[in-house]
PDB file of C-alpha atoms in Angstrom:
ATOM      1  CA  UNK A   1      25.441  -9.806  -9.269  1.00  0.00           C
ATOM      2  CA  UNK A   2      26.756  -6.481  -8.645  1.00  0.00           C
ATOM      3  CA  UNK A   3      24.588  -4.111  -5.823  1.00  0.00           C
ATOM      4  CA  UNK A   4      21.395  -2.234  -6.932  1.00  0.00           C
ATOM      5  CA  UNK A   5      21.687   1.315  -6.501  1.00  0.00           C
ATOM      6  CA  UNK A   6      18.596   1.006  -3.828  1.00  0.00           C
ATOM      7  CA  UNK A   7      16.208  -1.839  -3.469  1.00  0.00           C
ATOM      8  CA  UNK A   8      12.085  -1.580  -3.959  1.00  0.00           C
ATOM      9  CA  UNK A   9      10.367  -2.146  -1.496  1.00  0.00           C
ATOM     10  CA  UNK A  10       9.228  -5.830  -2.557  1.00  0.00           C
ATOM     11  CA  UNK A  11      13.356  -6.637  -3.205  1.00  0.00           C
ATOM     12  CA  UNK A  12      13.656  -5.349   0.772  1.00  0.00           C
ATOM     13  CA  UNK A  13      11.211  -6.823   2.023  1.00  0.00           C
ATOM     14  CA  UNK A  14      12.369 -10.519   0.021  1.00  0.00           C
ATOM     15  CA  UNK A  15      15.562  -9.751   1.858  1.00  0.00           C
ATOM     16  CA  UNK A  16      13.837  -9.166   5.191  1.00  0.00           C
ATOM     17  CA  UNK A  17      12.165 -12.145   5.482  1.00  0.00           C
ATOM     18  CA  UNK A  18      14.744 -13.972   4.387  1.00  0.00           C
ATOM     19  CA  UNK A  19      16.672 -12.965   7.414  1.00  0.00           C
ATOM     20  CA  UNK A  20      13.871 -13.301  10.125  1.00  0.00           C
ATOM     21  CA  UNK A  21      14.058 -17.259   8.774  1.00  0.00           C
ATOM     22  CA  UNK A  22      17.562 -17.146   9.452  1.00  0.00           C
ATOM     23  CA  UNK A  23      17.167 -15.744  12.676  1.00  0.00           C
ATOM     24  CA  UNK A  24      14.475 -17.783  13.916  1.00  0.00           C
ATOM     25  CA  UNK A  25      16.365 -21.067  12.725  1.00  0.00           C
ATOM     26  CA  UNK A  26      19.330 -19.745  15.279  1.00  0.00           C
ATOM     27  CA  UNK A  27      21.848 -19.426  12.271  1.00  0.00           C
ATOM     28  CA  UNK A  28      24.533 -16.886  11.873  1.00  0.00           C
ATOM     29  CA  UNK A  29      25.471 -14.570   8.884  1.00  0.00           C
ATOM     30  CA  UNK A  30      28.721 -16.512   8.982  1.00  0.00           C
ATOM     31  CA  UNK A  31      27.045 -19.896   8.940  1.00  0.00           C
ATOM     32  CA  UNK A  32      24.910 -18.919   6.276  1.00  0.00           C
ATOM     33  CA  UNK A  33      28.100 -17.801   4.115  1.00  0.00           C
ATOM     34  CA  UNK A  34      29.701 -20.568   4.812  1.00  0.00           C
ATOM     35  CA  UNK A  35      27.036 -22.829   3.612  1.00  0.00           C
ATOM     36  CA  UNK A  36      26.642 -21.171   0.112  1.00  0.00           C
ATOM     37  CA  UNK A  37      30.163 -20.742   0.021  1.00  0.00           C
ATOM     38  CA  UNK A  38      30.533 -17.448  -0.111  1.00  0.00           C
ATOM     39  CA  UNK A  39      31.165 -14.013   2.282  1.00  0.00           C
ATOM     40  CA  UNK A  40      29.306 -12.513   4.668  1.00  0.00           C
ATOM     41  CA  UNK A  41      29.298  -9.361   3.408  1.00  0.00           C
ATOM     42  CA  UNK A  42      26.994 -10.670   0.233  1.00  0.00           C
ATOM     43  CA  UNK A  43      24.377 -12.228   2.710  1.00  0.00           C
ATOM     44  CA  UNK A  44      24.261  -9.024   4.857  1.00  0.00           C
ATOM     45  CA  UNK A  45      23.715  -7.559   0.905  1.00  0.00           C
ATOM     46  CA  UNK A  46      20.934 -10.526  -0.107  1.00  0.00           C
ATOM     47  CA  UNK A  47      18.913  -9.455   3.830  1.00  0.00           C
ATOM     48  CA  UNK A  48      19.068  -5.665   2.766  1.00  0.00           C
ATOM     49  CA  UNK A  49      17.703  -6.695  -0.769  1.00  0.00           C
ATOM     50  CA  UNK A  50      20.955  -4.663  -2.471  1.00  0.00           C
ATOM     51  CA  UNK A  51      21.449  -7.519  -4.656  1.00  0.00           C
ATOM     52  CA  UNK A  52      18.778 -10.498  -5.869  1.00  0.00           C
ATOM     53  CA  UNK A  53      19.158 -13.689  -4.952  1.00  0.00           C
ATOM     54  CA  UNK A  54      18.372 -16.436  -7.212  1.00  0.00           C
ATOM     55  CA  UNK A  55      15.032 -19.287  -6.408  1.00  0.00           C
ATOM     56  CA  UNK A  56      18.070 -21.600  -6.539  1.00  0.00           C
ATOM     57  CA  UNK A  57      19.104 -20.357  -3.619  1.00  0.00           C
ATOM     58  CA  UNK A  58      16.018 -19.437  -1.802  1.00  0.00           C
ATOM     59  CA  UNK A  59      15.677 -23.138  -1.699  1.00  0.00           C
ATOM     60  CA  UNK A  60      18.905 -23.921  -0.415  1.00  0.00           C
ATOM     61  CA  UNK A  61      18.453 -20.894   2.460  1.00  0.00           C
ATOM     62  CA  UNK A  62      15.181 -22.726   3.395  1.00  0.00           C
ATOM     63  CA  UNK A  63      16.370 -26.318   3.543  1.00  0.00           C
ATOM     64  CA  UNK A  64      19.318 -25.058   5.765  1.00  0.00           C
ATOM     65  CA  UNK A  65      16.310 -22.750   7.780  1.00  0.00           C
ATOM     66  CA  UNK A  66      14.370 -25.703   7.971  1.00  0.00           C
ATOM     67  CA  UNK A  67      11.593 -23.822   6.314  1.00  0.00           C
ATOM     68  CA  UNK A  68       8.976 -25.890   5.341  1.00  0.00           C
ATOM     69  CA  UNK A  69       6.176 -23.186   3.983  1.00  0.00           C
ATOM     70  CA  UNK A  70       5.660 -23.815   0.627  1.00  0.00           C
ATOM     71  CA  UNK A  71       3.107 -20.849  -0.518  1.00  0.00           C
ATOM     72  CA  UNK A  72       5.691 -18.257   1.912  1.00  0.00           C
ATOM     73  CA  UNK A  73       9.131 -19.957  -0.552  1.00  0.00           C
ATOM     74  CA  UNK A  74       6.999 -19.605  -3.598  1.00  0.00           C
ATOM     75  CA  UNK A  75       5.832 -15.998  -2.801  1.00  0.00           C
ATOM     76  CA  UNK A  76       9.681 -15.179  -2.027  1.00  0.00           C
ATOM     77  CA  UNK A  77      10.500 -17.269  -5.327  1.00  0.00           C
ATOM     78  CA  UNK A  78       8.007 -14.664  -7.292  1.00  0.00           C
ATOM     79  CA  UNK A  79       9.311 -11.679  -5.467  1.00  0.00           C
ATOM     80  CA  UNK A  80      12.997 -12.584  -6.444  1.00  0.00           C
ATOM     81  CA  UNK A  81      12.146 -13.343 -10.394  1.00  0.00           C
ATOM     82  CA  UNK A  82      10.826  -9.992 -11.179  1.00  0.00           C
ATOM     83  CA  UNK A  83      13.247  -6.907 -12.266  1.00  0.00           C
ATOM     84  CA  UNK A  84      13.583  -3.426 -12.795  1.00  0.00           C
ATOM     85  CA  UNK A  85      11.306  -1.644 -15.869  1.00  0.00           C
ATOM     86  CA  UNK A  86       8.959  -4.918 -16.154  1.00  0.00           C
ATOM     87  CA  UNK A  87       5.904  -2.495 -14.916  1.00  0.00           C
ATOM     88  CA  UNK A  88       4.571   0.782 -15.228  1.00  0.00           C
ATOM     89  CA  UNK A  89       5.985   2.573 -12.477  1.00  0.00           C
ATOM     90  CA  UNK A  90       9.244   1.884 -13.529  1.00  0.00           C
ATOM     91  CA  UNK A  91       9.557   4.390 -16.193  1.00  0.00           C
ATOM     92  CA  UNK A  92       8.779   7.390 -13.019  1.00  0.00           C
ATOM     93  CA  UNK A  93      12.252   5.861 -11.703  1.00  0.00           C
ATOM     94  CA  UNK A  94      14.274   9.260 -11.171  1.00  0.00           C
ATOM     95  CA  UNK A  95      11.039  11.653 -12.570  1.00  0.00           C
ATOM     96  CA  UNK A  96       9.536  11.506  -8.998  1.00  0.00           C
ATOM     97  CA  UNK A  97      10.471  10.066  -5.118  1.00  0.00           C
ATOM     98  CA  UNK A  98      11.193   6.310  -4.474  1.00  0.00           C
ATOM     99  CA  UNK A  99       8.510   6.177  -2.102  1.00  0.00           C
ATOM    100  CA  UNK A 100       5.424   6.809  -4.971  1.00  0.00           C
ATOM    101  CA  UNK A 101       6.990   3.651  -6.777  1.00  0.00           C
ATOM    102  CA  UNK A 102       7.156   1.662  -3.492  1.00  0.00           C
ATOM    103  CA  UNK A 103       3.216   2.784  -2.838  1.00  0.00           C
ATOM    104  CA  UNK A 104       2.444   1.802  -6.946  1.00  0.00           C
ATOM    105  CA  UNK A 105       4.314  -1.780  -6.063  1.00  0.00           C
ATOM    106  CA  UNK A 106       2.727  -2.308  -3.221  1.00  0.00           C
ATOM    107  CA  UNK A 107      -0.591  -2.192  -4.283  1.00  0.00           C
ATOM    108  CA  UNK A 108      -0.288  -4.011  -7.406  1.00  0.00           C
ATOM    109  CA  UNK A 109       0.802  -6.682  -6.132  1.00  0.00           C
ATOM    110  CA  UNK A 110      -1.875  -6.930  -3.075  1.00  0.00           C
ATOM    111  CA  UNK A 111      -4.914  -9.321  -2.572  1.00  0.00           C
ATOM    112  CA  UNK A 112      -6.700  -6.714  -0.820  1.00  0.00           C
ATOM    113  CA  UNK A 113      -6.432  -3.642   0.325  1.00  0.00           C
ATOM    114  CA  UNK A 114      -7.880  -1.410   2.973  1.00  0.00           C
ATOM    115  CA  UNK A 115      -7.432   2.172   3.844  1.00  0.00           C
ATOM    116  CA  UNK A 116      -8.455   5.155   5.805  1.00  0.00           C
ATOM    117  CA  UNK A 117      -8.666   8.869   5.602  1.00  0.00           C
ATOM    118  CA  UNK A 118      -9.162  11.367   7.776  1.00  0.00           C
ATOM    119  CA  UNK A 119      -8.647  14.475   5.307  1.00  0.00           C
ATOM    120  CA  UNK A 120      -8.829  13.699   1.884  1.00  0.00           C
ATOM    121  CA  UNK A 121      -9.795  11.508  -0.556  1.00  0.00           C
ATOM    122  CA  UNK A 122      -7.141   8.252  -1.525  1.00  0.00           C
ATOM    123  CA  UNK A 123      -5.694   8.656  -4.323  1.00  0.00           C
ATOM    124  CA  UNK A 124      -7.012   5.873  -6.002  1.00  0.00           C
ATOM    125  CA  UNK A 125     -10.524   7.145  -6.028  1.00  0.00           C
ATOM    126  CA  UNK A 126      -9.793  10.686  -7.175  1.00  0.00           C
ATOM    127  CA  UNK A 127     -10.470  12.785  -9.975  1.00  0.00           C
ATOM    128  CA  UNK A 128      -7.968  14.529 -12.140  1.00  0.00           C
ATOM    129  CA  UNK A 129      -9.223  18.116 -10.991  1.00  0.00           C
ATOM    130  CA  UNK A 130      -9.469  16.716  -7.320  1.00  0.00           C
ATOM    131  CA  UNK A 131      -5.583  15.822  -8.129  1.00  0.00           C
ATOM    132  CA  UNK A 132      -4.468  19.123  -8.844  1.00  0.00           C
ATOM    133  CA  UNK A 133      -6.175  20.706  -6.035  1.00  0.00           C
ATOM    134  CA  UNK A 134      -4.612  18.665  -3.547  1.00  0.00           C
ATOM    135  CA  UNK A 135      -1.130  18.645  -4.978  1.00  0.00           C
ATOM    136  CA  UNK A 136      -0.853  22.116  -6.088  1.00  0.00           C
ATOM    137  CA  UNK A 137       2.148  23.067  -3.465  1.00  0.00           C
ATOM    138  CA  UNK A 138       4.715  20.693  -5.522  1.00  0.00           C
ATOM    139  CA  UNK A 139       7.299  21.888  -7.328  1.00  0.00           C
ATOM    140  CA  UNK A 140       5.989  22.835 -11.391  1.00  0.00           C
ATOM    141  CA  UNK A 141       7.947  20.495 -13.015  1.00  0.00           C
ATOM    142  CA  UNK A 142       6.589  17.427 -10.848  1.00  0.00           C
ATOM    143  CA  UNK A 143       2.952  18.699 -11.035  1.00  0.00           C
ATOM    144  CA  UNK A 144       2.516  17.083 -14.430  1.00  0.00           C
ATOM    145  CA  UNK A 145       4.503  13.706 -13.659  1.00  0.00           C
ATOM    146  CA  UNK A 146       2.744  13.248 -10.457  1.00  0.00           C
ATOM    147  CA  UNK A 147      -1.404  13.380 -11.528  1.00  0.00           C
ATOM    148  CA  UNK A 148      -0.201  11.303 -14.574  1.00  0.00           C
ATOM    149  CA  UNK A 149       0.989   8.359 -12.301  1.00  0.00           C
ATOM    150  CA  UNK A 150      -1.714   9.025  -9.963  1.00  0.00           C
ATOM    151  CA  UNK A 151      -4.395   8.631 -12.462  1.00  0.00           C
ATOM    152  CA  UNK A 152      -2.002   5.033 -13.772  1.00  0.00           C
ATOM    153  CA  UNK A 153      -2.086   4.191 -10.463  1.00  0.00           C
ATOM    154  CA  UNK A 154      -6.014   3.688 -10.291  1.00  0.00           C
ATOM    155  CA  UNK A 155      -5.476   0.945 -13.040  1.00  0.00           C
ATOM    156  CA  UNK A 156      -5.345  -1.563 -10.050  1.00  0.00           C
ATOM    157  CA  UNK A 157      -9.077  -1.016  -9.901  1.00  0.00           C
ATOM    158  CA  UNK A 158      -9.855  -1.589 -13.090  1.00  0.00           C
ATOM    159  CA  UNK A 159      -8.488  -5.177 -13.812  1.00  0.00           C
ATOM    160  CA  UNK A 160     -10.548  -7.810 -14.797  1.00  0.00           C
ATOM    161  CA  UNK A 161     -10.783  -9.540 -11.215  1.00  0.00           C
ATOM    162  CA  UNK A 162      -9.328  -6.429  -9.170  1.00  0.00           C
ATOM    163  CA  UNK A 163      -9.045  -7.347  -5.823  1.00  0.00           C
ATOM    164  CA  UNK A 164     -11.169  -6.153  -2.946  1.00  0.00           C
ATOM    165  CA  UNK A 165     -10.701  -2.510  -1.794  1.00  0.00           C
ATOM    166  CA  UNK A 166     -12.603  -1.777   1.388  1.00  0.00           C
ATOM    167  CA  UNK A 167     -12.053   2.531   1.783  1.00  0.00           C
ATOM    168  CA  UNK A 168     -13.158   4.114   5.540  1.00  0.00           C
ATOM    169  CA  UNK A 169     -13.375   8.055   5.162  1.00  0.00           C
ATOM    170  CA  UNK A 170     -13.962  10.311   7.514  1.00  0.00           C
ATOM    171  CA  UNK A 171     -16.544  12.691   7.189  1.00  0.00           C
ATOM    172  CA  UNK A 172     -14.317  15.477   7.021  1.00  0.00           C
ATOM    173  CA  UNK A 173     -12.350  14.406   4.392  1.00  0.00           C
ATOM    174  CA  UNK A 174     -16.042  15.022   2.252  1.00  0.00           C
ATOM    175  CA  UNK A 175     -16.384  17.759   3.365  1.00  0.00           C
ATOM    176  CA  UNK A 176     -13.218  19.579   3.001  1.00  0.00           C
ATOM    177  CA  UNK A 177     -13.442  21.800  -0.272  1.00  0.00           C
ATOM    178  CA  UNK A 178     -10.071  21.519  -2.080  1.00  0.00           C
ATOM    179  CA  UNK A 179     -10.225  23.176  -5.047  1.00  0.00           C
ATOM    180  CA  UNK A 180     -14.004  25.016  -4.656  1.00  0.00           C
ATOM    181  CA  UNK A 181     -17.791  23.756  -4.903  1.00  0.00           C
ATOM    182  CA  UNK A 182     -17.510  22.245  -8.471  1.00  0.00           C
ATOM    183  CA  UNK A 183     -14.635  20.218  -8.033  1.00  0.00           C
ATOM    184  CA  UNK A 184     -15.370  18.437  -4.482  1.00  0.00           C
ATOM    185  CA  UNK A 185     -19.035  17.791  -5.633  1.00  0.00           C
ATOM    186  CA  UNK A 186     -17.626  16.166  -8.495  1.00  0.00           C
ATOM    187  CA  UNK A 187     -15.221  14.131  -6.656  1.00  0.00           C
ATOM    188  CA  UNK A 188     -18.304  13.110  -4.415  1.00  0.00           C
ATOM    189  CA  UNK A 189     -20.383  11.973  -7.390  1.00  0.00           C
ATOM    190  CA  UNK A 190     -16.942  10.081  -8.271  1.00  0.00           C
ATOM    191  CA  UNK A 191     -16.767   8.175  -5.144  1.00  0.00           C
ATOM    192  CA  UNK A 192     -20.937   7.210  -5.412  1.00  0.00           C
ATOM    193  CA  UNK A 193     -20.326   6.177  -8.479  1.00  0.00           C
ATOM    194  CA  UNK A 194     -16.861   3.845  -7.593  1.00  0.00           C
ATOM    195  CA  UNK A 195     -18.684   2.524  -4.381  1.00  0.00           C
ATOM    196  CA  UNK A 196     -21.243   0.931  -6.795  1.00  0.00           C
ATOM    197  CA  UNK A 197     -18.820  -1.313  -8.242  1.00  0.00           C
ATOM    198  CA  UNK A 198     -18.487  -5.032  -6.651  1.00  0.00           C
ATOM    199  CA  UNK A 199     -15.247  -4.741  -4.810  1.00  0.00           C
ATOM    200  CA  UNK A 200     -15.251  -1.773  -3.502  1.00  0.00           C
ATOM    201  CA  UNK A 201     -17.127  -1.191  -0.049  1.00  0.00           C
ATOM    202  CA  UNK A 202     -17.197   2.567   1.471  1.00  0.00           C
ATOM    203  CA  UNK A 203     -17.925   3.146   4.875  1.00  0.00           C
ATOM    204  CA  UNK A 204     -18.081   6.698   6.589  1.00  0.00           C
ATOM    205  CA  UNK A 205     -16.917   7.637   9.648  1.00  0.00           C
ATOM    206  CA  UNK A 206     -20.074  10.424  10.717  1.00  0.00           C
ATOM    207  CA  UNK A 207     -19.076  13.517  12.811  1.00  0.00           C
ATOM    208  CA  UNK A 208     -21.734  12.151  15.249  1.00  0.00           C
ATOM    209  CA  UNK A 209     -19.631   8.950  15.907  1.00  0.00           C
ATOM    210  CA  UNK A 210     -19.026   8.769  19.940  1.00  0.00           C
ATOM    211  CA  UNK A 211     -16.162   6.186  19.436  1.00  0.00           C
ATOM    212  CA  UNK A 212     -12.616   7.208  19.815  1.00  0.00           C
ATOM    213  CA  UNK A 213     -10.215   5.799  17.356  1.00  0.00           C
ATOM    214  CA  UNK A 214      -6.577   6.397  17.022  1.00  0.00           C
ATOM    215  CA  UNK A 215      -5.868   6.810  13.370  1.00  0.00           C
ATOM    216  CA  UNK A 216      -5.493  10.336  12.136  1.00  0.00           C
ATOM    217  CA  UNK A 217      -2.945   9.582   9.364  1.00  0.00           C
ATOM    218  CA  UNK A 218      -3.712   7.783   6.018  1.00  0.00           C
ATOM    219  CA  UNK A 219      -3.321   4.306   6.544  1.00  0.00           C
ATOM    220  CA  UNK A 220      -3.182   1.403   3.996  1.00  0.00           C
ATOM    221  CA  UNK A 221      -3.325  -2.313   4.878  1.00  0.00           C
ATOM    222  CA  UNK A 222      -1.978  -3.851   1.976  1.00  0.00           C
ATOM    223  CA  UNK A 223      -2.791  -8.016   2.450  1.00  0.00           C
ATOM    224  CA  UNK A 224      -0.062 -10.087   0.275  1.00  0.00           C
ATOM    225  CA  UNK A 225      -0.346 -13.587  -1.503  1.00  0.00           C
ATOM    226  CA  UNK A 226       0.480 -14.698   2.224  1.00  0.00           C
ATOM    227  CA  UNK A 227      -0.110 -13.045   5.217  1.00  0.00           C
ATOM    228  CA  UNK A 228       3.786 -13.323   5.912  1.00  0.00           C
ATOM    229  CA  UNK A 229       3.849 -10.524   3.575  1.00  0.00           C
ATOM    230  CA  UNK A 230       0.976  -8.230   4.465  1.00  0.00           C
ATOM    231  CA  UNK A 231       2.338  -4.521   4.768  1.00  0.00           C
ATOM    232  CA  UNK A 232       0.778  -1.661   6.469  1.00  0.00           C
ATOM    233  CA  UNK A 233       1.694   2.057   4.630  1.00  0.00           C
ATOM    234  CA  UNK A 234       0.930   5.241   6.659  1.00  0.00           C
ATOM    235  CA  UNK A 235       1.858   8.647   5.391  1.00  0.00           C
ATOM    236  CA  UNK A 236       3.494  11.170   7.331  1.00  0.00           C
ATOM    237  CA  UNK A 237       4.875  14.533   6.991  1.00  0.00           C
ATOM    238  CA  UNK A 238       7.978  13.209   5.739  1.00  0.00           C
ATOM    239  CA  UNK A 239       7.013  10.892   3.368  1.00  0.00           C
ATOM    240  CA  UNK A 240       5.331   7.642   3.689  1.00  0.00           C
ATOM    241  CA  UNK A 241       6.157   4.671   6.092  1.00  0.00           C
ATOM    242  CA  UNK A 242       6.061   0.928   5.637  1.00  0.00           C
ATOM    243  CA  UNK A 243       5.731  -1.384   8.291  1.00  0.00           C
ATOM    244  CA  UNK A 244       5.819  -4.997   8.140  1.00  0.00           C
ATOM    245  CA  UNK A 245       6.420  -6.236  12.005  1.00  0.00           C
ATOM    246  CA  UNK A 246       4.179  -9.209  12.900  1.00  0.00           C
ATOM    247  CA  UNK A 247       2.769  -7.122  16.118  1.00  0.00           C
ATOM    248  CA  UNK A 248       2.246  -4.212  14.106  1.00  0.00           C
ATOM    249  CA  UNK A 249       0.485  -6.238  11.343  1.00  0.00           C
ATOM    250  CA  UNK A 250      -1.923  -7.498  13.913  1.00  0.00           C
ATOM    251  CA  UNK A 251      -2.876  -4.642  15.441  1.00  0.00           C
ATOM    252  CA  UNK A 252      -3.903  -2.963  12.572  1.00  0.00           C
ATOM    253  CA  UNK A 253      -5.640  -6.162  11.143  1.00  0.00           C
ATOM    254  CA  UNK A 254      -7.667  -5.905  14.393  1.00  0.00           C
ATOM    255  CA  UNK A 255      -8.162  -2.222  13.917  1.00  0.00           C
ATOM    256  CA  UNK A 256      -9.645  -2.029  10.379  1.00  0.00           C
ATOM    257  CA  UNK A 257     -11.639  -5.290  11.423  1.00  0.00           C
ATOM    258  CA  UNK A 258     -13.519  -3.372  14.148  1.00  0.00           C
ATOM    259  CA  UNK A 259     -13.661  -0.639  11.573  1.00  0.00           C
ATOM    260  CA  UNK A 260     -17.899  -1.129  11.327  1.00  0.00           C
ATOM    261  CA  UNK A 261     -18.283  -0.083  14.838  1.00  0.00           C
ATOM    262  CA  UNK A 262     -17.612   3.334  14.316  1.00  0.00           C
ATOM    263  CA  UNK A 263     -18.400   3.758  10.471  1.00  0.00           C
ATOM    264  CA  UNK A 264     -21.989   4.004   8.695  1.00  0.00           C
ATOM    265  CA  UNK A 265     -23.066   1.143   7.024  1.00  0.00           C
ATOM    266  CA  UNK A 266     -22.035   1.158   3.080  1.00  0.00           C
ATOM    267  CA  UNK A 267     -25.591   2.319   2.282  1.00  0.00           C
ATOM    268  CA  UNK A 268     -26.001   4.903   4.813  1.00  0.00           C
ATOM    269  CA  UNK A 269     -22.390   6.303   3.703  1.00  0.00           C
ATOM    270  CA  UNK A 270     -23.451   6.766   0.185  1.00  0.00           C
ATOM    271  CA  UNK A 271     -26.837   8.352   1.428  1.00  0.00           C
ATOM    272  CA  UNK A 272     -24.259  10.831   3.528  1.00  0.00           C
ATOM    273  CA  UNK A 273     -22.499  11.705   0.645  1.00  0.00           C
ATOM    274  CA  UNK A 274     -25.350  12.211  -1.859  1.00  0.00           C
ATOM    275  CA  UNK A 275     -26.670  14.935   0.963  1.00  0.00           C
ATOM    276  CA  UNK A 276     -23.229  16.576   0.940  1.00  0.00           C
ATOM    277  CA  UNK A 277     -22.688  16.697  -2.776  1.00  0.00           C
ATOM    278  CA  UNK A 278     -26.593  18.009  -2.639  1.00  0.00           C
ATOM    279  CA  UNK A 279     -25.305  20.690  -0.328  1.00  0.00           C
ATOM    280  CA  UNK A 280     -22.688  21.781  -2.535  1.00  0.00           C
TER     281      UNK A 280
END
């Protein structure tokens, strides 16, 4: 199979894990080769996810690993049957950045997700005028492209058994007043209305909260089919960042499960935002 041009993020991170069973079974990129009978140059390509790798061989890398988890091989199987333009996303391939597909990916394919904001309001829960006004700096021609897939992108919500999205906002992100009066006490009325629905929980973070937390970019915890596969995704200035390091995993696991002790409760957050939208 000849190499991709560059790998999603779900084809990097099937190569990725692929290699941390090779390393923690002791076994060379050599070895490996060897074994499949090939070069090492096309395992160093299968770990980078620049070309697929068949189930086939998944099975054989995990027999040789001595890999015995069955629901982390038949997550890795699923990973490595899917291919480019079998979802949505795939038709903004070259219209707008890499890293908006990644994000799209990642959460489609999540069991639950979890998220904070500091400033604005995710993506996933805004309006189409809220949209505008917070992406009005981009270039014209990706203005139009961009709220299009943003507003596909909230799909994920909408499925017949979505799963769980648990949002923690600050209070300044409700209160900032992108685009005027009319269009951030419509957004507000937006998120009421979302937070109603079953799976979605909505805690506030109050400006009278005493506890200091160290979060002040977006963060999403994106849980996979196994937790092997969970994936924290944290914008930055640059563009967004995906991190996938056991450690790292943990500690933000641990940070959005302590998330209550600084938040309102999901009642007393709507209650905050009803008085805000009131004030506008």
């Amino acid at each position: 199979m000849p190499p991709r041009e560059r790998p999603t993020a779900r084809q990097a991170r099937l190569g990725a894990e692929l290699r941390k069973l090779r390393e923690q079974a002791g076994r060379t990129a050599r070895e490996t080769a060897a074994m499949l009978g090939t070069d090492q140059g096309k395992i160093s390509h299968i770990e980078s996810g620049r070309i697929g790798v068949s189930e086939e061989r998944i099975r054989r890398l995990a027999a040789y690993y001595g890999c015995t988890d069955t629901p982390l091989l038949e997550a890795l199987s699923a990973i490595a049957r899917e291919h480019r333009g079998q979802y949505w996303w795939d038709s903004y391939r070259g219209v707008l950045p890499p890293r908006f597909l990644d994000l799209a990916e990642l959460e489609h394919h999540s069991t639950r997700m979890r998220i904070l904001h500091t400033v604005n309001v995710p993506g996933l829960l805004q309006t189409e005028e809220y949209i505008r006004a917070v992406n009005g700096m981009r270039p014209p021609g990706e203005v139009e492209p961009y709220v299009e897939y943003r507003l596909r992108r909230q799909t994920v919500l909408e499925r017949t058994d979505p799963a769980p999205f648990d949002v923690v906002l600050h209070e300044a992100a409700l209160r900032m007043r992108f685009g005027g009066r009319r269009v951030v006490r419509t957004q507000l009325e937006h998120l009421m209305k979302a937070s109603e629905r079953p799976h979605i929980t909505l805690r506030v973070i109050p400006f009278t909260n005493e506890r200091f937390y160290e979060a002040t970019q977006p963060l999403l915890y994106a849980h996979g089919v196994v937790r092997q596969l969970d994936t924290v995704q944290m914008d930055t200035p640059i563009g967004g960042l995906l991190l996938t390091a056991d450690d790292q995993l943990r500690e933000y696991r641990d940070f959005f499960d302590d998330a209550h002790d600084f938040t309102l409760s999901p009642a007393e957050s709507r209650g905050l935002i009803h008085h805000i939208a009131r004030e506008l």
